JSON list of C-alpha atoms in Angstrom, two decimals:
[
{"chain": "S", "resi": 1, "resn": "UNK", "atom": "CA", "xyz": [-1.67, 218.33, 5.11]},
{"chain": "S", "resi": 2, "resn": "UNK", "atom": "CA", "xyz": [0.56, 216.24, 2.80]},
{"chain": "S", "resi": 3, "resn": "UNK", "atom": "CA", "xyz": [4.13, 217.36, 2.48]},
{"chain": "S", "resi": 4, "resn": "UNK", "atom": "CA", "xyz": [5.26, 218.65, -0.92]},
{"chain": "S", "resi": 5, "resn": "UNK", "atom": "CA", "xyz": [7.34, 215.53, -1.47]},
{"chain": "S", "resi": 6, "resn": "UNK", "atom": "CA", "xyz": [4.45, 213.18, -0.70]},
{"chain": "S", "resi": 7, "resn": "UNK", "atom": "CA", "xyz": [1.85, 214.86, -2.92]},
{"chain": "S", "resi": 8, "resn": "UNK", "atom": "CA", "xyz": [3.15, 213.15, -6.11]},
{"chain": "S", "resi": 9, "resn": "UNK", "atom": "CA", "xyz": [2.92, 209.79, -4.35]},
{"chain": "S", "resi": 10, "resn": "UNK", "atom": "CA", "xyz": [-0.69, 210.45, -3.34]},
{"chain": "S", "resi": 11, "resn": "UNK", "atom": "CA", "xyz": [-1.51, 211.27, -6.95]},
{"chain": "S", "resi": 12, "resn": "UNK", "atom": "CA", "xyz": [0.30, 208.13, -8.06]},
{"chain": "S", "resi": 13, "resn": "UNK", "atom": "CA", "xyz": [-1.69, 206.08, -5.55]},
{"chain": "S", "resi": 14, "resn": "UNK", "atom": "CA", "xyz": [-4.85, 207.08, -7.39]},
{"chain": "S", "resi": 15, "resn": "UNK", "atom": "CA", "xyz": [-3.33, 206.03, -10.70]},
{"chain": "S", "resi": 16, "resn": "UNK", "atom": "CA", "xyz": [-1.99, 202.79, -9.26]},
{"chain": "S", "resi": 17, "resn": "UNK", "atom": "CA", "xyz": [-5.28, 201.93, -7.58]},
{"chain": "S", "resi": 18, "resn": "UNK", "atom": "CA", "xyz": [-7.23, 202.66, -10.75]},
{"chain": "S", "resi": 19, "resn": "UNK", "atom": "CA", "xyz": [-4.94, 200.51, -12.87]},
{"chain": "S", "resi": 20, "resn": "UNK", "atom": "CA", "xyz": [-5.00, 197.66, -10.40]},
{"chain": "S", "resi": 21, "resn": "UNK", "atom": "CA", "xyz": [-8.78, 197.82, -9.92]},
{"chain": "S", "resi": 22, "resn": "UNK", "atom": "CA", "xyz": [-9.40, 197.76, -13.65]},
{"chain": "S", "resi": 23, "resn": "UNK", "atom": "CA", "xyz": [-7.12, 194.79, -14.03]},
{"chain": "S", "resi": 24, "resn": "UNK", "atom": "CA", "xyz": [-8.13, 192.80, -10.99]},
{"chain": "S", "resi": 25, "resn": "UNK", "atom": "CA", "xyz": [-11.43, 194.04, -9.66]},
{"chain": "S", "resi": 26, "resn": "UNK", "atom": "CA", "xyz": [-11.69, 194.62, -5.88]},
{"chain": "S", "resi": 27, "resn": "UNK", "atom": "CA", "xyz": [-8.77, 192.99, -4.13]},
{"chain": "S", "resi": 28, "resn": "UNK", "atom": "CA", "xyz": [-9.29, 190.94, -0.99]},
{"chain": "S", "resi": 29, "resn": "UNK", "atom": "CA", "xyz": [-6.76, 190.65, 1.83]},
{"chain": "S", "resi": 30, "resn": "UNK", "atom": "CA", "xyz": [-4.06, 188.11, 1.17]},
{"chain": "S", "resi": 31, "resn": "UNK", "atom": "CA", "xyz": [-0.63, 187.19, 2.42]},
{"chain": "S", "resi": 32, "resn": "UNK", "atom": "CA", "xyz": [2.68, 186.87, 0.68]},
{"chain": "S", "resi": 33, "resn": "UNK", "atom": "CA", "xyz": [2.31, 183.09, 0.75]},
{"chain": "S", "resi": 34, "resn": "UNK", "atom": "CA", "xyz": [-1.01, 183.00, -1.10]},
{"chain": "S", "resi": 35, "resn": "UNK", "atom": "CA", "xyz": [-0.64, 185.73, -3.69]},
{"chain": "S", "resi": 36, "resn": "UNK", "atom": "CA", "xyz": [0.53, 184.43, -7.03]},
{"chain": "S", "resi": 37, "resn": "UNK", "atom": "CA", "xyz": [1.75, 186.76, -9.79]},
{"chain": "S", "resi": 38, "resn": "UNK", "atom": "CA", "xyz": [-0.46, 187.03, -12.84]},
{"chain": "S", "resi": 39, "resn": "UNK", "atom": "CA", "xyz": [1.00, 185.87, -16.16]},
{"chain": "S", "resi": 40, "resn": "UNK", "atom": "CA", "xyz": [3.70, 188.31, -17.19]},
{"chain": "S", "resi": 41, "resn": "UNK", "atom": "CA", "xyz": [3.22, 190.58, -20.18]},
{"chain": "S", "resi": 42, "resn": "UNK", "atom": "CA", "xyz": [5.51, 193.26, -21.51]},
{"chain": "S", "resi": 43, "resn": "UNK", "atom": "CA", "xyz": [4.51, 196.81, -20.59]},
{"chain": "S", "resi": 44, "resn": "UNK", "atom": "CA", "xyz": [5.55, 199.04, -23.47]},
{"chain": "S", "resi": 45, "resn": "UNK", "atom": "CA", "xyz": [4.81, 202.33, -21.71]},
{"chain": "S", "resi": 46, "resn": "UNK", "atom": "CA", "xyz": [6.69, 201.93, -18.41]},
{"chain": "S", "resi": 47, "resn": "UNK", "atom": "CA", "xyz": [10.06, 202.49, -20.15]},
{"chain": "S", "resi": 48, "resn": "UNK", "atom": "CA", "xyz": [12.00, 200.19, -17.84]},
{"chain": "S", "resi": 49, "resn": "UNK", "atom": "CA", "xyz": [10.69, 201.62, -14.56]},
{"chain": "S", "resi": 50, "resn": "UNK", "atom": "CA", "xyz": [8.79, 198.40, -13.91]},
{"chain": "S", "resi": 51, "resn": "UNK", "atom": "CA", "xyz": [12.14, 196.85, -12.98]},
{"chain": "S", "resi": 52, "resn": "UNK", "atom": "CA", "xyz": [11.99, 199.14, -9.94]},
{"chain": "S", "resi": 53, "resn": "UNK", "atom": "CA", "xyz": [8.30, 198.90, -9.12]},
{"chain": "S", "resi": 54, "resn": "UNK", "atom": "CA", "xyz": [8.35, 195.10, -9.35]},
{"chain": "S", "resi": 55, "resn": "UNK", "atom": "CA", "xyz": [11.09, 195.02, -6.73]},
{"chain": "S", "resi": 56, "resn": "UNK", "atom": "CA", "xyz": [9.16, 197.52, -4.61]},
{"chain": "S", "resi": 57, "resn": "UNK", "atom": "CA", "xyz": [6.16, 195.19, -4.73]},
{"chain": "S", "resi": 58, "resn": "UNK", "atom": "CA", "xyz": [8.28, 192.16, -3.85]},
{"chain": "S", "resi": 59, "resn": "UNK", "atom": "CA", "xyz": [9.74, 194.03, -0.88]},
{"chain": "S", "resi": 60, "resn": "UNK", "atom": "CA", "xyz": [6.25, 194.99, 0.28]},
{"chain": "S", "resi": 61, "resn": "UNK", "atom": "CA", "xyz": [5.10, 191.38, 0.13]},
{"chain": "S", "resi": 62, "resn": "UNK", "atom": "CA", "xyz": [7.99, 190.44, 2.38]},
{"chain": "S", "resi": 63, "resn": "UNK", "atom": "CA", "xyz": [6.59, 192.94, 4.88]},
{"chain": "S", "resi": 64, "resn": "UNK", "atom": "CA", "xyz": [3.93, 190.31, 5.57]},
{"chain": "S", "resi": 65, "resn": "UNK", "atom": "CA", "xyz": [6.61, 187.97, 6.87]},
{"chain": "S", "resi": 66, "resn": "UNK", "atom": "CA", "xyz": [8.32, 190.71, 8.84]},
{"chain": "S", "resi": 67, "resn": "UNK", "atom": "CA", "xyz": [4.97, 191.59, 10.42]},
{"chain": "S", "resi": 68, "resn": "UNK", "atom": "CA", "xyz": [4.27, 187.93, 11.23]},
{"chain": "S", "resi": 69, "resn": "UNK", "atom": "CA", "xyz": [7.71, 187.54, 12.80]},
{"chain": "S", "resi": 70, "resn": "UNK", "atom": "CA", "xyz": [7.12, 190.53, 15.07]},
{"chain": "S", "resi": 71, "resn": "UNK", "atom": "CA", "xyz": [3.43, 190.11, 15.86]},
{"chain": "S", "resi": 72, "resn": "UNK", "atom": "CA", "xyz": [2.74, 189.22, 19.47]},
{"chain": "S", "resi": 73, "resn": "UNK", "atom": "CA", "xyz": [6.35, 189.80, 20.51]},
{"chain": "S", "resi": 74, "resn": "UNK", "atom": "CA", "xyz": [8.20, 192.71, 22.09]},
{"chain": "S", "resi": 75, "resn": "UNK", "atom": "CA", "xyz": [10.07, 193.36, 18.81]},
{"chain": "S", "resi": 76, "resn": "UNK", "atom": "CA", "xyz": [8.95, 196.81, 17.62]},
{"chain": "S", "resi": 77, "resn": "UNK", "atom": "CA", "xyz": [8.05, 197.66, 14.05]},
{"chain": "S", "resi": 78, "resn": "UNK", "atom": "CA", "xyz": [10.39, 200.64, 14.18]},
{"chain": "S", "resi": 79, "resn": "UNK", "atom": "CA", "xyz": [14.04, 199.57, 14.37]},
{"chain": "S", "resi": 80, "resn": "UNK", "atom": "CA", "xyz": [16.16, 202.75, 14.07]},
{"chain": "S", "resi": 81, "resn": "UNK", "atom": "CA", "xyz": [19.49, 200.92, 14.43]},
{"chain": "S", "resi": 82, "resn": "UNK", "atom": "CA", "xyz": [18.67, 198.43, 11.66]},
{"chain": "S", "resi": 83, "resn": "UNK", "atom": "CA", "xyz": [17.28, 201.20, 9.45]},
{"chain": "S", "resi": 84, "resn": "UNK", "atom": "CA", "xyz": [20.41, 203.31, 9.90]},
{"chain": "S", "resi": 85, "resn": "UNK", "atom": "CA", "xyz": [22.57, 200.29, 9.03]},
{"chain": "S", "resi": 86, "resn": "UNK", "atom": "CA", "xyz": [20.60, 199.67, 5.82]},
{"chain": "S", "resi": 87, "resn": "UNK", "atom": "CA", "xyz": [20.79, 203.32, 4.76]},
{"chain": "S", "resi": 88, "resn": "UNK", "atom": "CA", "xyz": [24.51, 203.55, 5.51]},
{"chain": "S", "resi": 89, "resn": "UNK", "atom": "CA", "xyz": [25.14, 200.41, 3.48]},
{"chain": "S", "resi": 90, "resn": "UNK", "atom": "CA", "xyz": [23.15, 201.54, 0.43]},
{"chain": "S", "resi": 91, "resn": "UNK", "atom": "CA", "xyz": [24.75, 204.98, 0.54]},
{"chain": "S", "resi": 92, "resn": "UNK", "atom": "CA", "xyz": [28.21, 203.41, 0.35]},
{"chain": "S", "resi": 93, "resn": "UNK", "atom": "CA", "xyz": [27.16, 200.99, -2.39]},
{"chain": "S", "resi": 94, "resn": "UNK", "atom": "CA", "xyz": [25.52, 203.79, -4.37]},
{"chain": "S", "resi": 95, "resn": "UNK", "atom": "CA", "xyz": [28.76, 205.74, -4.33]},
{"chain": "S", "resi": 96, "resn": "UNK", "atom": "CA", "xyz": [30.60, 202.68, -5.61]},
{"chain": "S", "resi": 97, "resn": "UNK", "atom": "CA", "xyz": [28.11, 202.38, -8.46]},
{"chain": "S", "resi": 98, "resn": "UNK", "atom": "CA", "xyz": [28.47, 206.03, -9.43]},
{"chain": "S", "resi": 99, "resn": "UNK", "atom": "CA", "xyz": [24.95, 206.90, -8.25]},
{"chain": "S", "resi": 100, "resn": "UNK", "atom": "CA", "xyz": [23.88, 209.93, -6.26]},
{"chain": "S", "resi": 101, "resn": "UNK", "atom": "CA", "xyz": [24.10, 208.65, -2.66]},
{"chain": "S", "resi": 102, "resn": "UNK", "atom": "CA", "xyz": [21.54, 211.16, -1.37]},
{"chain": "S", "resi": 103, "resn": "UNK", "atom": "CA", "xyz": [19.02, 210.16, -4.03]},
{"chain": "S", "resi": 104, "resn": "UNK", "atom": "CA", "xyz": [19.53, 206.44, -3.44]},
{"chain": "S", "resi": 105, "resn": "UNK", "atom": "CA", "xyz": [19.27, 206.90, 0.31]},
{"chain": "S", "resi": 106, "resn": "UNK", "atom": "CA", "xyz": [15.97, 208.75, -0.16]},
{"chain": "S", "resi": 107, "resn": "UNK", "atom": "CA", "xyz": [14.58, 205.92, -2.28]},
{"chain": "S", "resi": 108, "resn": "UNK", "atom": "CA", "xyz": [15.53, 203.30, 0.30]},
{"chain": "S", "resi": 109, "resn": "UNK", "atom": "CA", "xyz": [14.19, 205.41, 3.15]},
{"chain": "S", "resi": 110, "resn": "UNK", "atom": "CA", "xyz": [10.85, 205.38, 1.34]},
{"chain": "S", "resi": 111, "resn": "UNK", "atom": "CA", "xyz": [11.06, 201.58, 1.01]},
{"chain": "S", "resi": 112, "resn": "UNK", "atom": "CA", "xyz": [11.58, 201.27, 4.76]},
{"chain": "S", "resi": 113, "resn": "UNK", "atom": "CA", "xyz": [8.62, 203.56, 5.51]},
{"chain": "S", "resi": 114, "resn": "UNK", "atom": "CA", "xyz": [6.44, 201.67, 3.03]},
{"chain": "S", "resi": 115, "resn": "UNK", "atom": "CA", "xyz": [7.37, 198.38, 4.66]},
{"chain": "S", "resi": 116, "resn": "UNK", "atom": "CA", "xyz": [6.49, 199.72, 8.11]},
{"chain": "S", "resi": 117, "resn": "UNK", "atom": "CA", "xyz": [3.19, 201.07, 6.80]},
{"chain": "S", "resi": 118, "resn": "UNK", "atom": "CA", "xyz": [2.23, 197.55, 5.69]},
{"chain": "S", "resi": 119, "resn": "UNK", "atom": "CA", "xyz": [3.43, 196.02, 8.96]},
{"chain": "S", "resi": 120, "resn": "UNK", "atom": "CA", "xyz": [1.31, 198.44, 10.98]},
{"chain": "S", "resi": 121, "resn": "UNK", "atom": "CA", "xyz": [-1.70, 197.77, 8.79]},
{"chain": "S", "resi": 122, "resn": "UNK", "atom": "CA", "xyz": [-1.33, 194.02, 9.16]},
{"chain": "S", "resi": 123, "resn": "UNK", "atom": "CA", "xyz": [-0.93, 194.23, 12.93]},
{"chain": "S", "resi": 124, "resn": "UNK", "atom": "CA", "xyz": [-4.08, 196.34, 13.14]},
{"chain": "S", "resi": 125, "resn": "UNK", "atom": "CA", "xyz": [-5.90, 193.85, 10.89]},
{"chain": "S", "resi": 126, "resn": "UNK", "atom": "CA", "xyz": [-4.82, 190.90, 13.00]},
{"chain": "S", "resi": 127, "resn": "UNK", "atom": "CA", "xyz": [-5.77, 192.67, 16.23]},
{"chain": "S", "resi": 128, "resn": "UNK", "atom": "CA", "xyz": [-9.26, 193.26, 14.84]},
{"chain": "S", "resi": 129, "resn": "UNK", "atom": "CA", "xyz": [-9.61, 189.82, 13.20]},
{"chain": "S", "resi": 130, "resn": "UNK", "atom": "CA", "xyz": [-8.03, 187.06, 15.31]},
{"chain": "S", "resi": 131, "resn": "UNK", "atom": "CA", "xyz": [-8.93, 184.44, 12.73]},
{"chain": "S", "resi": 132, "resn": "UNK", "atom": "CA", "xyz": [-6.55, 186.08, 10.23]},
{"chain": "S", "resi": 133, "resn": "UNK", "atom": "CA", "xyz": [-3.55, 186.04, 12.54]},
{"chain": "S", "resi": 134, "resn": "UNK", "atom": "CA", "xyz": [-0.47, 184.20, 11.23]},
{"chain": "S", "resi": 135, "resn": "UNK", "atom": "CA", "xyz": [-0.01, 180.65, 12.43]},
{"chain": "S", "resi": 136, "resn": "UNK", "atom": "CA", "xyz": [3.75, 180.57, 11.85]},
{"chain": "S", "resi": 137, "resn": "UNK", "atom": "CA", "xyz": [6.52, 182.93, 12.88]},
{"chain": "S", "resi": 138, "resn": "UNK", "atom": "CA", "xyz": [9.12, 183.40, 10.11]},
{"chain": "S", "resi": 139, "resn": "UNK", "atom": "CA", "xyz": [12.78, 183.67, 11.12]},
{"chain": "S", "resi": 140, "resn": "UNK", "atom": "CA", "xyz": [13.85, 187.27, 10.51]},
{"chain": "S", "resi": 141, "resn": "UNK", "atom": "CA", "xyz": [17.58, 186.55, 10.52]},
{"chain": "S", "resi": 142, "resn": "UNK", "atom": "CA", "xyz": [17.63, 183.34, 8.48]},
{"chain": "S", "resi": 143, "resn": "UNK", "atom": "CA", "xyz": [14.63, 183.72, 6.15]},
{"chain": "S", "resi": 144, "resn": "UNK", "atom": "CA", "xyz": [13.46, 187.29, 5.76]},
{"chain": "S", "resi": 145, "resn": "UNK", "atom": "CA", "xyz": [16.56, 189.48, 5.90]},
{"chain": "S", "resi": 146, "resn": "UNK", "atom": "CA", "xyz": [18.52, 187.45, 3.31]},
{"chain": "S", "resi": 147, "resn": "UNK", "atom": "CA", "xyz": [15.56, 187.89, 0.93]},
{"chain": "S", "resi": 148, "resn": "UNK", "atom": "CA", "xyz": [15.47, 191.63, 1.66]},
{"chain": "S", "resi": 149, "resn": "UNK", "atom": "CA", "xyz": [19.22, 191.83, 1.05]},
{"chain": "S", "resi": 150, "resn": "UNK", "atom": "CA", "xyz": [18.78, 190.20, -2.38]},
{"chain": "S", "resi": 151, "resn": "UNK", "atom": "CA", "xyz": [16.10, 192.75, -3.24]},
{"chain": "S", "resi": 152, "resn": "UNK", "atom": "CA", "xyz": [18.40, 195.56, -2.09]},
{"chain": "S", "resi": 153, "resn": "UNK", "atom": "CA", "xyz": [21.06, 194.38, -4.53]},
{"chain": "S", "resi": 154, "resn": "UNK", "atom": "CA", "xyz": [18.45, 194.19, -7.29]},
{"chain": "S", "resi": 155, "resn": "UNK", "atom": "CA", "xyz": [17.15, 197.68, -6.49]},
{"chain": "S", "resi": 156, "resn": "UNK", "atom": "CA", "xyz": [20.61, 199.21, -6.65]},
{"chain": "S", "resi": 157, "resn": "UNK", "atom": "CA", "xyz": [21.14, 197.63, -10.06]},
{"chain": "S", "resi": 158, "resn": "UNK", "atom": "CA", "xyz": [17.71, 198.81, -11.23]},
{"chain": "S", "resi": 159, "resn": "UNK", "atom": "CA", "xyz": [18.37, 202.35, -9.98]},
{"chain": "S", "resi": 160, "resn": "UNK", "atom": "CA", "xyz": [21.55, 202.40, -12.01]},
{"chain": "S", "resi": 161, "resn": "UNK", "atom": "CA", "xyz": [19.81, 201.04, -15.12]},
{"chain": "S", "resi": 162, "resn": "UNK", "atom": "CA", "xyz": [16.96, 203.56, -14.85]},
{"chain": "S", "resi": 163, "resn": "UNK", "atom": "CA", "xyz": [19.06, 206.59, -13.94]},
{"chain": "S", "resi": 164, "resn": "UNK", "atom": "CA", "xyz": [18.32, 208.44, -17.19]},
{"chain": "S", "resi": 165, "resn": "UNK", "atom": "CA", "xyz": [14.63, 207.48, -17.24]},
{"chain": "S", "resi": 166, "resn": "UNK", "atom": "CA", "xyz": [14.24, 208.81, -13.70]},
{"chain": "S", "resi": 167, "resn": "UNK", "atom": "CA", "xyz": [15.73, 212.18, -14.62]},
{"chain": "S", "resi": 168, "resn": "UNK", "atom": "CA", "xyz": [13.31, 213.16, -17.40]},
{"chain": "S", "resi": 169, "resn": "UNK", "atom": "CA", "xyz": [10.05, 215.12, -16.89]},
{"chain": "S", "resi": 170, "resn": "UNK", "atom": "CA", "xyz": [7.95, 212.15, -18.04]},
{"chain": "S", "resi": 171, "resn": "UNK", "atom": "CA", "xyz": [9.22, 210.01, -15.17]},
{"chain": "S", "resi": 172, "resn": "UNK", "atom": "CA", "xyz": [6.08, 210.59, -13.07]},
{"chain": "S", "resi": 173, "resn": "UNK", "atom": "CA", "xyz": [3.51, 209.28, -15.57]},
{"chain": "S", "resi": 174, "resn": "UNK", "atom": "CA", "xyz": [5.80, 206.42, -16.56]},
{"chain": "S", "resi": 175, "resn": "UNK", "atom": "CA", "xyz": [6.27, 205.52, -12.91]},
{"chain": "S", "resi": 176, "resn": "UNK", "atom": "CA", "xyz": [2.50, 205.46, -12.39]},
{"chain": "S", "resi": 177, "resn": "UNK", "atom": "CA", "xyz": [2.13, 203.11, -15.37]},
{"chain": "S", "resi": 178, "resn": "UNK", "atom": "CA", "xyz": [4.88, 200.85, -14.07]},
{"chain": "S", "resi": 179, "resn": "UNK", "atom": "CA", "xyz": [3.45, 200.84, -10.55]},
{"chain": "S", "resi": 180, "resn": "UNK", "atom": "CA", "xyz": [-0.02, 200.01, -11.83]},
{"chain": "S", "resi": 181, "resn": "UNK", "atom": "CA", "xyz": [1.35, 197.11, -13.81]},
{"chain": "S", "resi": 182, "resn": "UNK", "atom": "CA", "xyz": [3.35, 195.82, -10.84]},
{"chain": "S", "resi": 183, "resn": "UNK", "atom": "CA", "xyz": [0.28, 196.10, -8.61]},
{"chain": "S", "resi": 184, "resn": "UNK", "atom": "CA", "xyz": [-1.59, 193.99, -11.15]},
{"chain": "S", "resi": 185, "resn": "UNK", "atom": "CA", "xyz": [1.06, 191.33, -11.64]},
{"chain": "S", "resi": 186, "resn": "UNK", "atom": "CA", "xyz": [1.62, 190.94, -7.89]},
{"chain": "S", "resi": 187, "resn": "UNK", "atom": "CA", "xyz": [-2.11, 191.20, -7.07]},
{"chain": "S", "resi": 188, "resn": "UNK", "atom": "CA", "xyz": [-1.65, 193.79, -4.36]},
{"chain": "S", "resi": 189, "resn": "UNK", "atom": "CA", "xyz": [-4.56, 194.43, -2.02]},
{"chain": "S", "resi": 190, "resn": "UNK", "atom": "CA", "xyz": [-5.55, 197.88, -0.75]},
{"chain": "S", "resi": 191, "resn": "UNK", "atom": "CA", "xyz": [-3.01, 197.90, 2.09]},
{"chain": "S", "resi": 192, "resn": "UNK", "atom": "CA", "xyz": [-0.13, 196.94, -0.18]},
{"chain": "S", "resi": 193, "resn": "UNK", "atom": "CA", "xyz": [-1.28, 199.46, -2.79]},
{"chain": "S", "resi": 194, "resn": "UNK", "atom": "CA", "xyz": [-0.98, 202.13, -0.11]},
{"chain": "S", "resi": 195, "resn": "UNK", "atom": "CA", "xyz": [2.47, 200.80, 0.67]},
{"chain": "S", "resi": 196, "resn": "UNK", "atom": "CA", "xyz": [3.44, 200.89, -3.00]},
{"chain": "S", "resi": 197, "resn": "UNK", "atom": "CA", "xyz": [2.43, 204.54, -3.22]},
{"chain": "S", "resi": 198, "resn": "UNK", "atom": "CA", "xyz": [4.53, 205.28, -0.13]},
{"chain": "S", "resi": 199, "resn": "UNK", "atom": "CA", "xyz": [7.50, 203.64, -1.84]},
{"chain": "S", "resi": 200, "resn": "UNK", "atom": "CA", "xyz": [7.43, 205.99, -4.85]},
{"chain": "S", "resi": 201, "resn": "UNK", "atom": "CA", "xyz": [8.07, 209.65, -3.83]},
{"chain": "S", "resi": 202, "resn": "UNK", "atom": "CA", "xyz": [11.84, 209.71, -4.34]},
{"chain": "S", "resi": 203, "resn": "UNK", "atom": "CA", "xyz": [12.12, 207.65, -7.53]},
{"chain": "S", "resi": 204, "resn": "UNK", "atom": "CA", "xyz": [11.92, 210.51, -10.03]},
{"chain": "S", "resi": 205, "resn": "UNK", "atom": "CA", "xyz": [14.81, 212.91, -9.68]},
{"chain": "S", "resi": 206, "resn": "UNK", "atom": "CA", "xyz": [12.54, 215.94, -10.09]},
{"chain": "S", "resi": 207, "resn": "UNK", "atom": "CA", "xyz": [10.33, 214.92, -7.16]},
{"chain": "S", "resi": 208, "resn": "UNK", "atom": "CA", "xyz": [13.12, 215.05, -4.57]}
]
């Protein structure tokens, strides 16, 4: 039974999937290295929330590299110490930016869970289809985490810029529009669409 906080995300997943399917048609599995963004167009109905959902999508695409770095090793997908470090850092930075630290922490916790959802899905896919397994192992410390850190900085700025838009009752529909557009521009497949939905529950202030 979905928790109360996750129900809005499940509803948004339907909206995101519909928008992406209409724009792209059925999506086939792809990796972060092969997906290319579609030509950018201005979305007039997302009211700035696409600045967040675009970064969510970018973070999810990096999950492919995280999954490839861990696949076939003894490095677990769940890393409680690293996750706690990330959440502690964003809480402190949120306070410095004048943002609600609890709200920001909730948003980033959802990003972590979304990332792990994609990692688990990719590992299961690669177990079932050896021909799709990655042929290179990205360097987590030198390649992946610096990129994630840049996205974290961008997300904090976007959360500050969208603070008012996230507090109004229309945030949910606007977020669905923005997420659908981001799914389209980043050509997310079904697994990454599921991850995008998992990234959304805490964005709108009224959903927390």
